mmCIF file of C-alpha atoms in Angstrom:
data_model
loop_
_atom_site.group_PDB
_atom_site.id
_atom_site.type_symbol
_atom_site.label_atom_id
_atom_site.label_comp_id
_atom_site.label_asym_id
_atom_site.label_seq_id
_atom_site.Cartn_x
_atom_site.Cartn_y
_atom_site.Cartn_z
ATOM 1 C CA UNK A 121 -73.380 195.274 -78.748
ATOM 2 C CA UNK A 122 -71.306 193.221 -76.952
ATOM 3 C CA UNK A 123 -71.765 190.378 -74.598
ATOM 4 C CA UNK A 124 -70.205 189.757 -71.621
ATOM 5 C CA UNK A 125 -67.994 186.405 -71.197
ATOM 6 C CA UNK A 126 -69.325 185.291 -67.870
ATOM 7 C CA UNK A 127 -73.118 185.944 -69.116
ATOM 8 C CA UNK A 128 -73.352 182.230 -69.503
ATOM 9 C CA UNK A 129 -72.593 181.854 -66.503
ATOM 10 C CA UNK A 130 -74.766 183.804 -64.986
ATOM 11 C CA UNK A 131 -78.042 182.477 -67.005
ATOM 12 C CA UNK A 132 -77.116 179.374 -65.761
ATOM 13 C CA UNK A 133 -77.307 180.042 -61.854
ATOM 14 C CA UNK A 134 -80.085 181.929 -62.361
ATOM 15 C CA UNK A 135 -81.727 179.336 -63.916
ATOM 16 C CA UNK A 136 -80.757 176.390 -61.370
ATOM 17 C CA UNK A 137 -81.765 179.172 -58.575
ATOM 18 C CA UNK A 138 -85.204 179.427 -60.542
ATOM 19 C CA UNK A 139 -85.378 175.867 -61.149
ATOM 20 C CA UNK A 140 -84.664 175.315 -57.240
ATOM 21 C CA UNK A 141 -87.227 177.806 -55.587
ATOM 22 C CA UNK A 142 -89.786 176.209 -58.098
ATOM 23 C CA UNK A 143 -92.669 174.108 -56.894
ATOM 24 C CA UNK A 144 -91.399 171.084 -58.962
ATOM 25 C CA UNK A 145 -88.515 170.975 -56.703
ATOM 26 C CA UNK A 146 -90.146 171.386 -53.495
ATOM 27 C CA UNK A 147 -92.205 167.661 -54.068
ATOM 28 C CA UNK A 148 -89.512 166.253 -55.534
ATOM 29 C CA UNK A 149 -88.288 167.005 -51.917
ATOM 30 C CA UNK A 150 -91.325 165.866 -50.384
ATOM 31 C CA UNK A 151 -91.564 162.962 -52.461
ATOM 32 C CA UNK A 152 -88.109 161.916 -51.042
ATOM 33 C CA UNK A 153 -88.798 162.525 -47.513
ATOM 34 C CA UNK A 154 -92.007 160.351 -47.851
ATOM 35 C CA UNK A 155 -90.040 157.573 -49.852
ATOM 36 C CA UNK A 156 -87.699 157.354 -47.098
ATOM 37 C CA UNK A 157 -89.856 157.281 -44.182
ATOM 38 C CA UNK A 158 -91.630 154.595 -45.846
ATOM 39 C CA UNK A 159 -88.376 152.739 -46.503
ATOM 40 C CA UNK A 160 -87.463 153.254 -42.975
ATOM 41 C CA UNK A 161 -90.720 151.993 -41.925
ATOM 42 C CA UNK A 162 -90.234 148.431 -43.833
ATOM 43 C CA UNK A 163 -87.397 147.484 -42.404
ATOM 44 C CA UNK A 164 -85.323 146.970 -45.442
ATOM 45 C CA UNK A 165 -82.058 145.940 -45.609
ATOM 46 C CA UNK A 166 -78.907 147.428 -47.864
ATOM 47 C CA UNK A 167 -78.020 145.604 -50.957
ATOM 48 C CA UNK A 168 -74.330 144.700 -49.159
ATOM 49 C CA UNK A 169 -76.370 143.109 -45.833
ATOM 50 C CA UNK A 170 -78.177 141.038 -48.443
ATOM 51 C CA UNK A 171 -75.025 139.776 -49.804
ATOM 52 C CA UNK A 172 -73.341 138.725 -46.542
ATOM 53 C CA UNK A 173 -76.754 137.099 -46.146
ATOM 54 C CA UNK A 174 -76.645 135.343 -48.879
ATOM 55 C CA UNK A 175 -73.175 133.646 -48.918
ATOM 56 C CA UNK A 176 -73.972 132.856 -45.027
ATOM 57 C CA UNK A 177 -77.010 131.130 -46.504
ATOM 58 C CA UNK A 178 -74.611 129.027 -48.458
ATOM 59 C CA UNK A 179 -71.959 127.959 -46.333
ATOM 60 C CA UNK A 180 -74.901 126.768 -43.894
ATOM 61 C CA UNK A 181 -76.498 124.844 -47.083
ATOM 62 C CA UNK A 182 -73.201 123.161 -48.185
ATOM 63 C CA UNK A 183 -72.548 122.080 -44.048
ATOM 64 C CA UNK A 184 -76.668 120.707 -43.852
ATOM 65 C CA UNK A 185 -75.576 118.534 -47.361
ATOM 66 C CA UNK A 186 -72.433 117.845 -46.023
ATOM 67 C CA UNK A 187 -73.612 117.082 -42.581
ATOM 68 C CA UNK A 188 -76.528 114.972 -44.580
ATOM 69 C CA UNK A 189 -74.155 113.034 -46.620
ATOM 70 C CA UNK A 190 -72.227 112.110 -43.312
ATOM 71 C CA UNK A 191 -75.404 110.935 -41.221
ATOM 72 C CA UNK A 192 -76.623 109.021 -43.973
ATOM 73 C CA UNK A 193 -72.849 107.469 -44.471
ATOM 74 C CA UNK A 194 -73.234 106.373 -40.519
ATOM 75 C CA UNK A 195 -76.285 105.029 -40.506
ATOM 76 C CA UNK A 196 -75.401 102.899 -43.667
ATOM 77 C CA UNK A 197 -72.157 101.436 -41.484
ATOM 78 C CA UNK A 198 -72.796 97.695 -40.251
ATOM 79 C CA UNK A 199 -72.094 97.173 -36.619
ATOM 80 C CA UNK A 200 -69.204 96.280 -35.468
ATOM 81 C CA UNK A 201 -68.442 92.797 -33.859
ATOM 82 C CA UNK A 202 -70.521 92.454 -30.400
ATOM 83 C CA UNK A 203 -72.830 95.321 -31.587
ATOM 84 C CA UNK A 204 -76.561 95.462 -32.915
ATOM 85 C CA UNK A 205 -77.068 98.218 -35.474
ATOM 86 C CA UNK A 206 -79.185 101.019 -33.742
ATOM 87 C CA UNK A 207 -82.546 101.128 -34.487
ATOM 88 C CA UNK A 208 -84.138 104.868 -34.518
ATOM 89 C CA UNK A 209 -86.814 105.214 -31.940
#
């Protein structure tokens, strides 16, 4: 008795054509679609929007400390001759 070569082969694709017509992999499938309408729904954002986000979120941080430092810098400064220091309202 001999056995083919490509008899392998075919076990195989018969087995991922059984495995695909099989009720597992129809709600897998359903499971998907419903994950992803539910995603869509939340309005979630990709992992490389987040990102940008973040190091925008940054930059604006290091200006507001920046900007901070220099407010705080020009409100320490004494008036100059002929002027009275500003008083905040």
């Amino acid at each position: 008795m001999t056995i083919r070569p490509d008899w392998f082969e075919d076990f195989q694709k018969n087995m991922s054509d059984l495995i695909a017509r099989s009720p597992a992999a129809d709600i897998e499938r359903n499971v998907k679609a419903m994950m992803a309408q539910t995603f869509a729904r939340l309005d979630l954002i990709t992992r490389e929007e987040f990102d940008v986000q973040a190091g925008l979120l940054q930059k604006a941080l290091a200006r507001i400390d920046a900007l901070e430092a220099r407010v705080k810098a020009l409100e320490g400064e004494p008036a100059g001759p002929g002027q009275e220091p500003r008083q905040n309202p």
